């Protein structure tokens, strides 16, 4: 009898402890791919990493680089060596220390592991030297100014060398990093469970015991979950649901302007399909840009919640070129340009649009506006994977495409505008643009770099291989019980400092 | 019987071979390049090349097929390119979820369908009959995604009775599991219920006009006994067969329902894999599904033979 009583008491105590545990349930728009910082490639995966894997550096709301696992960095005068001081006393989830050797291992793993998606991001890195137990030196092949910005994302994530060596390419099934939460379990397409890491270097700022990530694809169902209390936070709220979230006293909306952009690729030199009035004449492309009322587009499709744009960074970004403001609609000037170009309007343009409620609505509004100057956009709604293949093969004339954005402007410009770069779907090649893109990678000083980008912006706005339209807001809805949530422009859900009331 | 069985089992070999060829060929027809999808937003050419090599996407299709079949024969369905998990493990994890959902849905479909069908037949041309018919029409014509979202808003957001989405394993929490699957099971069962109701009504009307029912009534039996014991028992045999067929339908119907309610089952697995061009998973899942159908067919054939020995030749 005594044993039974003791067991009951113990169970009651356990029950009490379990009840006091706080859990933050986060609804994701997709199921992430593998949770290995070296092999991961999805945006949604980065949201999960934010609780699991700390990085050498992070960004703040104004896009400044701030220390995380590193304390400081210093670039040599020739730009070919970066010395990084590491935070002392940091441990991985398996108790192994994060020292210079571990940091060297992580960076070289990103650089050399077969199938690494980080390799292109840090390709300028030649090798890593251990200076002392808490200092590393990154030796570069050529100066590369976006490097530190790269280390604020997955390339800067540190993994436990012991766990990584043991698991090989299966490391992502049970990742061991140095973030505030450690990995507990993952049921594919169902949930990912993390629990508070007791030895975290900043543990005094961790107030929630568990985090559960639940992929829920349908935005309406995600919203229903957070409204019904089934989730505490959801990402990627639809712009059309903003009103609904704001009117609900149980919910709060956190937003930030995205790092990326939405635009239209125009096939100017990618195969036979480029041979059409839009692809052949920069004047016609400029006319199309002037025919689009970006403000109206934002009002009609997104209730005015997003921000019209005309460059690869938003008007709020430090690298936005104020000398090229977002143009107002000017149909008369657009028609004049069409006349100057000597094209016979109206003519048809094949407009490939990836499937999605919002993308289709955007395409229809643009279609109506373009028709007024005689450009008849024929919308072709295409499943995303298929559209990528067709864009690469030049099987399109105009292609509505989004980019989630990178902290450094290089990440938004280089691979799109450099001749034959991976995402040069328009087939755009301009020697001067290429030279400026390369030059901006070497110069580290902001005003000097901005001046280089100003010249590049002028070229791109004249040639219009890509027509920039608007910048979305990162939209996060969470319960009013969640305290301390701040949204950063990269869209990630940071968990340090969060409290559940 | 042994001869029959071995003959049928032998026939399985070419059938499965053709199924495997069809699965593989159809998949190649999918537009889009898996390496391009896998290569992330940056789509770096070096990374794309590496993926092609790693997953033998650079080899001719017949060679890829041979590698796949070799793996399948040794019990290895391959590995997911996206999440690096064995397809075999994924199948073992997801199949029970969809089976649970389909079983709950068929119970719902049978209970609603048969009850409504019997009531409609017994009270033919009455308000009850019309009500049951309207119900059947509604069930058949309501889009599942719409019904799903409406149920979520009613039972989760407004009333707060049920979780809006997600799945709990019965081994973790039995009632929690029922609560997490009852709405999707209803949405799935609703369509089947409508079909079963129409069939039950027809079969019951025939039975109620038959000679043996007239005889039973002439004997002075209670109407309740006539309906439930004599007419219904005979009318239900074809309906139960139809129910078994519906079960197969439900397995495939689960694709949309699982997507709405975020149930991590077979349907969701296949949809996600197709969109991510995760070929190994698509191939594995379709092959397993096809094998299950073929085996069920075989079991049905054997059952027929057991009942009717004339078919053994």
PDB file of N, CA and C in Angstrom, chain A residues 138-169:
ATOM      1  N   UNK A 138      40.226  33.303 -41.058  1.00  0.00           N
ATOM      2  CA  UNK A 138      39.693  32.824 -42.336  1.00  0.00           C
ATOM      3  C   UNK A 138      40.577  33.385 -43.441  1.00  0.00           C
ATOM      4  N   UNK A 139      41.242  32.505 -44.153  1.00  0.00           N
ATOM      5  CA  UNK A 139      42.127  32.961 -45.224  1.00  0.00           C
ATOM      6  C   UNK A 139      41.371  32.831 -46.551  1.00  0.00           C
ATOM      7  N   UNK A 140      41.276  33.965 -47.264  1.00  0.00           N
ATOM      8  CA  UNK A 140      40.461  33.994 -48.486  1.00  0.00           C
ATOM      9  C   UNK A 140      41.327  33.929 -49.745  1.00  0.00           C
ATOM     10  N   UNK A 141      40.728  33.391 -50.809  1.00  0.00           N
ATOM     11  CA  UNK A 141      41.430  33.352 -52.095  1.00  0.00           C
ATOM     12  C   UNK A 141      41.473  34.767 -52.682  1.00  0.00           C
ATOM     13  N   UNK A 142      40.331  35.450 -52.560  1.00  0.00           N
ATOM     14  CA  UNK A 142      40.243  36.842 -53.018  1.00  0.00           C
ATOM     15  C   UNK A 142      39.426  37.602 -51.977  1.00  0.00           C
ATOM     16  N   UNK A 143      39.584  38.900 -51.890  1.00  0.00           N
ATOM     17  CA  UNK A 143      38.738  39.646 -50.943  1.00  0.00           C
ATOM     18  C   UNK A 143      37.261  39.433 -51.295  1.00  0.00           C
ATOM     19  N   UNK A 144      36.426  39.299 -50.283  1.00  0.00           N
ATOM     20  CA  UNK A 144      35.013  39.015 -50.537  1.00  0.00           C
ATOM     21  C   UNK A 144      34.181  39.720 -49.451  1.00  0.00           C
ATOM     22  N   UNK A 145      33.695  40.913 -49.769  1.00  0.00           N
ATOM     23  CA  UNK A 145      33.040  41.712 -48.731  1.00  0.00           C
ATOM     24  C   UNK A 145      31.736  41.118 -48.175  1.00  0.00           C
ATOM     25  N   UNK A 146      30.983  40.304 -48.929  1.00  0.00           N
ATOM     26  CA  UNK A 146      29.758  39.757 -48.318  1.00  0.00           C
ATOM     27  C   UNK A 146      30.015  38.610 -47.328  1.00  0.00           C
ATOM     28  N   UNK A 147      31.274  38.273 -47.056  1.00  0.00           N
ATOM     29  CA  UNK A 147      31.563  37.079 -46.247  1.00  0.00           C
ATOM     30  C   UNK A 147      30.906  37.103 -44.857  1.00  0.00           C
ATOM     31  N   UNK A 148      31.085  38.219 -44.129  1.00  0.00           N
ATOM     32  CA  UNK A 148      30.541  38.261 -42.764  1.00  0.00           C
ATOM     33  C   UNK A 148      29.013  38.137 -42.798  1.00  0.00           C
ATOM     34  N   UNK A 149      28.390  38.759 -43.816  1.00  0.00           N
ATOM     35  CA  UNK A 149      26.938  38.634 -43.958  1.00  0.00           C
ATOM     36  C   UNK A 149      26.552  37.167 -44.177  1.00  0.00           C
ATOM     37  N   UNK A 150      27.379  36.434 -44.916  1.00  0.00           N
ATOM     38  CA  UNK A 150      27.097  34.997 -45.129  1.00  0.00           C
ATOM     39  C   UNK A 150      27.145  34.243 -43.804  1.00  0.00           C
ATOM     40  N   UNK A 151      28.034  34.700 -42.900  1.00  0.00           N
ATOM     41  CA  UNK A 151      28.179  33.993 -41.625  1.00  0.00           C
ATOM     42  C   UNK A 151      27.051  34.339 -40.645  1.00  0.00           C
ATOM     43  N   UNK A 152      26.104  35.187 -41.066  1.00  0.00           N
ATOM     44  CA  UNK A 152      24.929  35.443 -40.220  1.00  0.00           C
ATOM     45  C   UNK A 152      23.820  34.441 -40.557  1.00  0.00           C
ATOM     46  N   UNK A 153      24.108  33.563 -41.508  1.00  0.00           N
ATOM     47  CA  UNK A 153      23.090  32.576 -41.896  1.00  0.00           C
ATOM     48  C   UNK A 153      23.679  31.171 -41.737  1.00  0.00           C
ATOM     49  N   UNK A 154      23.216  30.210 -42.511  1.00  0.00           N
ATOM     50  CA  UNK A 154      23.614  28.809 -42.297  1.00  0.00           C
ATOM     51  C   UNK A 154      25.120  28.579 -42.400  1.00  0.00           C
ATOM     52  N   UNK A 155      25.808  29.366 -43.229  1.00  0.00           N
ATOM     53  CA  UNK A 155      27.254  29.184 -43.349  1.00  0.00           C
ATOM     54  C   UNK A 155      27.964  29.489 -42.036  1.00  0.00           C
ATOM     55  N   UNK A 156      27.319  30.270 -41.179  1.00  0.00           N
ATOM     56  CA  UNK A 156      27.940  30.608 -39.901  1.00  0.00           C
ATOM     57  C   UNK A 156      27.506  29.698 -38.768  1.00  0.00           C
ATOM     58  N   UNK A 157      26.696  28.682 -39.069  1.00  0.00           N
ATOM     59  CA  UNK A 157      26.213  27.778 -38.018  1.00  0.00           C
ATOM     60  C   UNK A 157      27.289  26.766 -37.647  1.00  0.00           C
ATOM     61  N   UNK A 158      27.449  26.569 -36.347  1.00  0.00           N
ATOM     62  CA  UNK A 158      28.486  25.668 -35.854  1.00  0.00           C
ATOM     63  C   UNK A 158      27.852  24.329 -35.464  1.00  0.00           C
ATOM     64  N   UNK A 159      28.494  23.238 -35.876  1.00  0.00           N
ATOM     65  CA  UNK A 159      27.985  21.905 -35.514  1.00  0.00           C
ATOM     66  C   UNK A 159      29.022  21.193 -34.652  1.00  0.00           C
ATOM     67  N   UNK A 160      28.561  20.289 -33.810  1.00  0.00           N
ATOM     68  CA  UNK A 160      29.478  19.542 -32.951  1.00  0.00           C
ATOM     69  C   UNK A 160      30.318  18.610 -33.819  1.00  0.00           C
ATOM     70  N   UNK A 161      31.650  18.779 -33.816  1.00  0.00           N
ATOM     71  CA  UNK A 161      32.487  17.929 -34.681  1.00  0.00           C
ATOM     72  C   UNK A 161      32.306  16.443 -34.365  1.00  0.00           C
ATOM     73  N   UNK A 162      32.179  16.127 -33.075  1.00  0.00           N
ATOM     74  CA  UNK A 162      32.062  14.727 -32.680  1.00  0.00           C
ATOM     75  C   UNK A 162      30.795  14.100 -33.305  1.00  0.00           C
ATOM     76  N   UNK A 163      29.661  14.792 -33.122  1.00  0.00           N
ATOM     77  CA  UNK A 163      28.393  14.268 -33.643  1.00  0.00           C
ATOM     78  C   UNK A 163      28.407  14.235 -35.170  1.00  0.00           C
ATOM     79  N   UNK A 164      28.994  15.269 -35.775  1.00  0.00           N
ATOM     80  CA  UNK A 164      28.982  15.349 -37.236  1.00  0.00           C
ATOM     81  C   UNK A 164      29.844  14.252 -37.855  1.00  0.00           C
ATOM     82  N   UNK A 165      30.996  13.965 -37.216  1.00  0.00           N
ATOM     83  CA  UNK A 165      31.861  12.908 -37.750  1.00  0.00           C
ATOM     84  C   UNK A 165      31.176  11.554 -37.645  1.00  0.00           C
ATOM     85  N   UNK A 166      30.506  11.326 -36.509  1.00  0.00           N
ATOM     86  CA  UNK A 166      29.826  10.037 -36.309  1.00  0.00           C
ATOM     87  C   UNK A 166      28.669   9.845 -37.285  1.00  0.00           C
ATOM     88  N   UNK A 167      27.888  10.907 -37.518  1.00  0.00           N
ATOM     89  CA  UNK A 167      26.651  10.745 -38.297  1.00  0.00           C
ATOM     90  C   UNK A 167      26.853  10.900 -39.803  1.00  0.00           C
ATOM     91  N   UNK A 168      27.934  11.547 -40.222  1.00  0.00           N
ATOM     92  CA  UNK A 168      28.151  11.748 -41.664  1.00  0.00           C
ATOM     93  C   UNK A 168      27.033  12.544 -42.294  1.00  0.00           C
ATOM     94  N   UNK A 169      26.518  12.068 -43.456  1.00  0.00           N
ATOM     95  CA  UNK A 169      25.458  12.847 -44.116  1.00  0.00           C
ATOM     96  C   UNK A 169      24.090  12.627 -43.475  1.00  0.00           C
TER      97      UNK A 169
END
